[in-house]
Coordinates of C-alpha atoms in Angstrom, one line a residue:
M443 CA 68.6 21.0 83.7
P444 CA 65.6 23.8 83.2
E445 CA 65.1 25.8 80.3
G446 CA 63.7 28.9 79.4
Q447 CA 61.8 31.9 81.7
A448 CA 58.1 31.4 82.7
L449 CA 56.3 34.3 85.2
V450 CA 53.5 32.6 87.5
L451 CA 51.0 34.9 88.6
G452 CA 49.2 35.2 91.9
G453 CA 45.0 35.8 93.2
G454 CA 44.5 39.0 95.3
G455 CA 41.4 40.4 92.8
V456 CA 41.1 43.3 91.4
A457 CA 43.5 45.5 93.6
G458 CA 46.4 42.5 92.8
I459 CA 45.3 43.4 89.3
A460 CA 46.2 46.4 89.6
W461 CA 49.2 45.8 91.7
M462 CA 50.9 43.1 89.6
T463 CA 50.0 44.9 86.2
G464 CA 52.1 48.1 87.6
V465 CA 55.3 46.0 88.9
L466 CA 55.2 44.7 85.2
A467 CA 55.2 47.8 84.1
G468 CA 57.7 49.4 86.8
L469 CA 60.3 46.6 85.6
A470 CA 60.0 47.0 82.6
D471 CA 60.7 51.2 83.1
A472 CA 63.8 49.9 85.0
G473 CA 64.5 48.0 82.2
Q474 CA 63.7 44.0 83.4
D475 CA 60.4 43.5 81.6
V476 CA 60.1 40.7 81.8
T477 CA 56.5 40.0 80.0
G478 CA 58.3 38.5 76.7
A479 CA 58.4 34.9 78.8
D480 CA 58.2 31.2 77.4
L481 CA 54.8 30.3 79.7
L482 CA 52.8 32.7 81.6
V483 CA 50.7 31.0 84.3
G484 CA 47.7 32.2 86.0
T485 CA 45.5 31.8 89.2
S486 CA 42.7 33.6 90.1
A487 CA 43.6 37.6 89.1
G488 CA 46.9 36.0 87.3
A489 CA 44.3 34.9 85.2
A490 CA 43.4 37.8 84.0
V491 CA 46.6 39.4 84.1
A492 CA 48.2 36.2 82.5
A493 CA 45.3 36.2 80.2
Q494 CA 46.0 40.6 79.1
V495 CA 49.9 40.4 78.8
G496 CA 48.7 36.8 77.1
S497 CA 47.0 40.0 73.9
G498 CA 50.2 41.6 73.4
L499 CA 48.8 44.9 74.0
P500 CA 51.5 46.9 75.8
L501 CA 52.5 47.0 79.2
D502 CA 52.2 51.2 79.1
A503 CA 48.1 50.3 77.5
L504 CA 47.7 47.4 80.0
F505 CA 48.7 49.7 83.2
A506 CA 46.1 52.8 81.8
R507 CA 43.6 50.1 82.0
Q508 CA 43.8 50.3 85.7
V509 CA 44.3 54.0 86.5
D510 CA 42.3 56.1 83.8
P511 CA 38.4 55.9 84.5
A512 CA 37.5 55.7 81.3
L513 CA 40.0 52.2 80.2
Q514 CA 38.6 50.8 84.1
A515 CA 37.0 47.3 83.1
R516 CA 33.3 46.6 84.2
E517 CA 33.8 45.3 88.4
I518 CA 31.4 45.0 90.2
S519 CA 31.0 46.5 94.1
V520 CA 31.4 43.2 96.1
E521 CA 31.8 44.1 100.3
L522 CA 34.7 41.2 101.9
D523 CA 35.4 40.8 105.6
M524 CA 38.9 38.7 105.0
E525 CA 39.3 37.9 108.2
K526 CA 35.8 36.6 109.0
L527 CA 36.5 35.0 104.9
G528 CA 39.5 33.3 105.8
A529 CA 37.7 31.6 109.0
E530 CA 35.8 29.8 106.6
F531 CA 38.3 28.8 104.2
A532 CA 40.1 27.6 107.1
A533 CA 37.1 25.1 108.6
L534 CA 37.1 23.7 105.1
L535 CA 40.7 23.2 103.9
T536 CA 41.3 20.9 106.4
G537 CA 43.5 17.5 107.3
M538 CA 45.8 18.1 103.7
S539 CA 49.0 15.7 104.2
S540 CA 47.9 13.4 100.8
A541 CA 46.8 14.9 97.7
E542 CA 43.0 12.7 97.9
S543 CA 42.5 14.3 101.5
A544 CA 44.0 18.1 99.6
Q545 CA 41.0 17.2 96.5
D546 CA 38.3 16.2 99.1
A547 CA 39.3 20.1 101.1
Q548 CA 38.8 21.6 97.7
R549 CA 35.7 19.5 97.1
R550 CA 34.4 21.0 100.4
V551 CA 35.2 24.3 98.9
G552 CA 33.7 23.8 95.6
A553 CA 29.9 22.6 98.3
Y554 CA 31.0 25.9 99.9
A555 CA 30.5 27.4 96.4
L556 CA 28.2 25.8 94.9
A557 CA 25.0 26.9 97.9
A558 CA 26.3 29.9 97.6
R559 CA 23.8 33.5 96.8
T560 CA 26.2 35.3 94.1
V561 CA 25.9 37.9 91.7
P562 CA 23.9 35.7 88.1
E563 CA 26.8 33.6 86.7
A564 CA 25.7 36.1 82.8
E565 CA 26.8 39.1 84.6
R566 CA 30.1 38.1 86.4
R567 CA 31.4 36.2 83.3
A568 CA 30.5 40.7 81.6
A569 CA 32.7 42.1 84.2
V570 CA 35.6 39.9 83.6
S571 CA 35.2 39.5 79.5
S572 CA 36.0 43.3 80.4
R573 CA 38.8 43.2 81.8
L574 CA 40.0 40.9 78.2
P575 CA 41.7 43.7 75.8
S576 CA 41.3 40.0 73.9
P577 CA 39.4 37.2 74.1
E578 CA 41.4 34.6 71.9
W579 CA 44.2 32.4 73.9
P580 CA 47.9 34.3 73.4
S581 CA 50.2 31.7 71.4
R582 CA 52.8 31.4 73.4
R583 CA 51.8 28.6 76.4
M584 CA 49.6 30.1 78.8
L585 CA 48.6 28.2 82.1
L586 CA 45.0 29.1 83.7
V587 CA 44.2 27.2 87.0
A588 CA 40.5 26.7 88.4
V589 CA 39.7 24.1 91.2
D590 CA 36.4 21.3 89.3
A591 CA 33.6 22.4 93.0
E592 CA 31.8 19.0 92.5
S593 CA 34.7 16.7 92.5
G594 CA 37.5 19.0 94.2
Q595 CA 40.2 17.9 90.9
T596 CA 42.3 20.7 90.2
R597 CA 42.3 22.6 86.2
V598 CA 45.0 23.4 84.8
F599 CA 43.7 25.0 81.0
D600 CA 45.5 26.0 78.2
R601 CA 44.7 26.8 74.3
E602 CA 44.4 23.4 73.1
S603 CA 41.7 22.8 76.2
G604 CA 39.1 24.3 73.4
V605 CA 37.4 26.2 76.7
N606 CA 36.9 29.8 75.4
L607 CA 39.2 32.6 76.6
I608 CA 36.7 34.3 79.3
D609 CA 34.9 31.3 80.8
A610 CA 38.9 29.9 81.4
V611 CA 39.8 32.8 83.1
A612 CA 36.6 33.8 84.7
A613 CA 36.5 30.4 86.4
S614 CA 40.0 30.6 88.0
C615 CA 37.8 34.0 89.3
A616 CA 35.7 32.6 90.5
V617 CA 36.0 32.7 94.7
P618 CA 33.9 30.5 96.7
G619 CA 31.5 32.2 98.5
I620 CA 31.6 35.6 96.4
W621 CA 31.4 34.9 92.8
P622 CA 29.2 32.4 90.7
P623 CA 31.0 29.2 90.6
V624 CA 31.7 29.4 86.0
S625 CA 29.6 26.7 83.8
I626 CA 32.1 24.6 81.6
G627 CA 31.0 21.8 79.6
G628 CA 29.5 20.5 81.7
C629 CA 30.7 21.2 84.7
R630 CA 31.7 23.7 87.5
Y631 CA 34.6 25.7 88.4
V632 CA 36.2 27.6 90.9
D633 CA 39.1 29.3 92.2
G634 CA 42.2 28.1 90.9
G635 CA 43.5 29.7 93.9
I636 CA 41.8 26.8 96.8
R637 CA 44.8 24.3 95.9
S638 CA 47.1 27.6 95.4
S639 CA 47.2 31.5 96.0
D640 CA 50.0 30.7 92.8
N641 CA 50.6 27.3 91.3
A642 CA 54.2 28.6 91.3
D643 CA 54.5 24.2 90.9
L644 CA 53.1 24.0 87.0
A645 CA 56.6 26.1 86.0
A646 CA 58.3 23.6 87.1
G647 CA 61.4 23.1 84.2
Y648 CA 62.2 27.0 83.2
A649 CA 64.8 27.4 84.0
R650 CA 64.6 31.5 85.9
I651 CA 61.2 31.7 86.8
V652 CA 59.3 34.8 88.6
V653 CA 56.3 35.4 90.4
L654 CA 54.7 37.9 91.3
S655 CA 52.8 37.1 94.6
P656 CA 49.8 39.7 96.0
L657 CA 49.4 37.8 99.3
G658 CA 52.8 36.6 99.3
L659 CA 54.9 33.8 101.1
N660 CA 51.6 34.0 104.5
S661 CA 48.4 34.2 102.3
P662 CA 45.3 34.6 104.6
F663 CA 44.4 31.0 103.2
P664 CA 45.6 27.4 104.0
Q665 CA 46.5 26.1 101.3
P666 CA 47.4 22.4 100.1
V667 CA 50.1 23.6 98.1
P668 CA 51.5 26.4 99.6
L669 CA 54.3 29.1 98.0
R670 CA 57.0 28.4 100.4
D671 CA 57.3 24.5 100.1
A672 CA 56.8 25.1 95.7
V673 CA 59.4 27.8 95.7
E674 CA 61.9 26.1 97.2
R675 CA 60.9 22.1 95.7
L676 CA 60.8 24.3 92.1
R677 CA 65.0 25.2 93.7
S678 CA 66.6 21.9 95.1
D679 CA 65.0 21.2 90.9
G680 CA 67.4 23.5 89.4
S681 CA 65.2 26.6 88.5
Q682 CA 66.0 30.1 89.6
V683 CA 63.5 31.6 91.1
T684 CA 62.5 35.8 92.3
V685 CA 59.3 36.4 94.4
I686 CA 58.1 39.7 94.2
A687 CA 55.0 40.0 96.8
P688 CA 53.7 43.9 98.4
D689 CA 56.6 46.4 99.6
E690 CA 54.6 48.5 102.8
A691 CA 53.7 50.8 100.4
S692 CA 51.9 48.7 98.1
V693 CA 50.6 47.0 101.1
A694 CA 48.7 50.3 102.3
A695 CA 47.5 51.1 99.1
L696 CA 45.7 47.2 98.5
G697 CA 43.7 47.9 101.1
I698 CA 41.4 45.3 102.8
N699 CA 39.8 44.5 100.7
P700 CA 41.5 43.5 97.6
L701 CA 38.2 43.8 95.5
D702 CA 37.3 46.8 96.1
P703 CA 37.5 48.7 92.1
A704 CA 38.2 51.8 93.7
T705 CA 41.5 50.0 94.9
R706 CA 43.1 49.9 91.7
V707 CA 44.9 53.3 91.0
P708 CA 46.4 52.9 94.6
A709 CA 47.8 49.8 93.8
A710 CA 48.5 50.5 90.4
Q711 CA 50.7 52.9 91.1
A712 CA 51.9 51.6 94.3
G713 CA 53.3 48.4 92.1
R714 CA 55.0 50.3 89.6
A715 CA 56.8 52.0 92.0
Q716 CA 57.6 49.0 93.2
G717 CA 58.8 48.0 89.3
R718 CA 61.1 50.7 89.7
A719 CA 63.1 49.8 92.1
G720 CA 64.2 46.2 89.4
L721 CA 63.7 42.7 90.4
P722 CA 65.8 41.2 94.4
G723 CA 69.2 40.4 93.8
D724 CA 72.3 42.1 93.1
G725 CA 73.5 39.4 90.1
A726 CA 74.9 40.5 86.7
D727 CA 71.4 39.8 84.6
P728 CA 68.6 40.7 87.3
A729 CA 66.0 38.4 85.7
L730 CA 68.4 35.0 87.2
A731 CA 67.9 37.2 90.2
V732 CA 67.3 34.3 93.2
V733 CA 65.6 35.9 96.4
E734 CA 65.9 33.1 98.9
G735 CA 63.3 32.4 101.3
G736 CA 63.9 33.3 105.4
E737 CA 65.9 36.9 104.2
D738 CA 64.8 39.8 104.8
V739 CA 64.3 41.6 101.6
P740 CA 61.6 43.9 100.5
G741 CA 59.6 42.7 98.0
L742 CA 59.4 39.2 99.2
V743 CA 57.3 38.6 101.6
D744 CA 59.1 36.6 104.8
G745 CA 57.0 34.1 106.8
A746 CA 55.5 30.3 106.7
G747 CA 53.0 28.8 104.6
G748 CA 49.5 27.2 105.9
G749 CA 48.7 24.1 104.8
G750 CA 51.5 20.6 103.6
A751 CA 52.2 20.6 100.1
V752 CA 51.1 18.1 98.2
G753 CA 53.0 19.0 95.1
G754 CA 51.6 19.6 91.2
D755 CA 50.3 15.6 90.3
D756 CA 47.0 16.9 91.3
A757 CA 47.5 19.3 88.9
E758 CA 45.4 17.8 85.7
V759 CA 45.4 20.5 82.3
F760 CA 42.3 19.6 81.1
A761 CA 41.9 19.4 77.4

């Protein structure tokens, strides 16, 4: 039987970091703090939030780091055309009917990332470092997802990997074509969102799972492991899963460029307001609330994800 609680934090740029931080703070305001979960799973922006939550810094302090200009991370501004990037990824992430073909598709995205002109790796690493209250891995279990740009293999970093936390977060956040692949142990790593914007399947075996997904069930990018498929599989295995995606006000606050640092204040504020409404569902224990896919529930984006599910067997913990 599944046991324990997991918190899954998905990708969504600096806007997504702010929104998820706001949602977590808002849930705590509503008496539903989920940050004490036994497992943290972080992908891309979610890797930064997982590391922030794992640092032990109080939620109010983490929220202040999003809305107070004096405390904000030193982010690098970048222009992003989501429609264009989505079309380019769609052309690369094709033929994903098996784990092998998914890895081939991820390798193509990795090659695209390796060929791209970006800011220097050291400059990007400094920006990621400024996001983290602590460079130390937390004592509890935390999984951060990246993809080997050359092999296409999914890698999951944890505190036993022997990898610096800043490097693990930077690797998970290395959006192909936007940020430089991250060098770790002779390999180059890119954003774990190539595999899945949330990688919720890595929370398998946990009884209660809360997923904060800035991109929701309708990610603009095709993925080997769409969130909807992962959630269905988790539920079929006996886990209770709650998915929270941006509501209408949060979508407006996130804007059209999730990498724009100017989105942080409105996204954090909208996320906190959304979080204060509490977890979806009307169970006796709100932390056990379950939102079934397809219901018309505010905060849950309805629709089918792209690509075919290959499950969690292709992801390996990198040690």
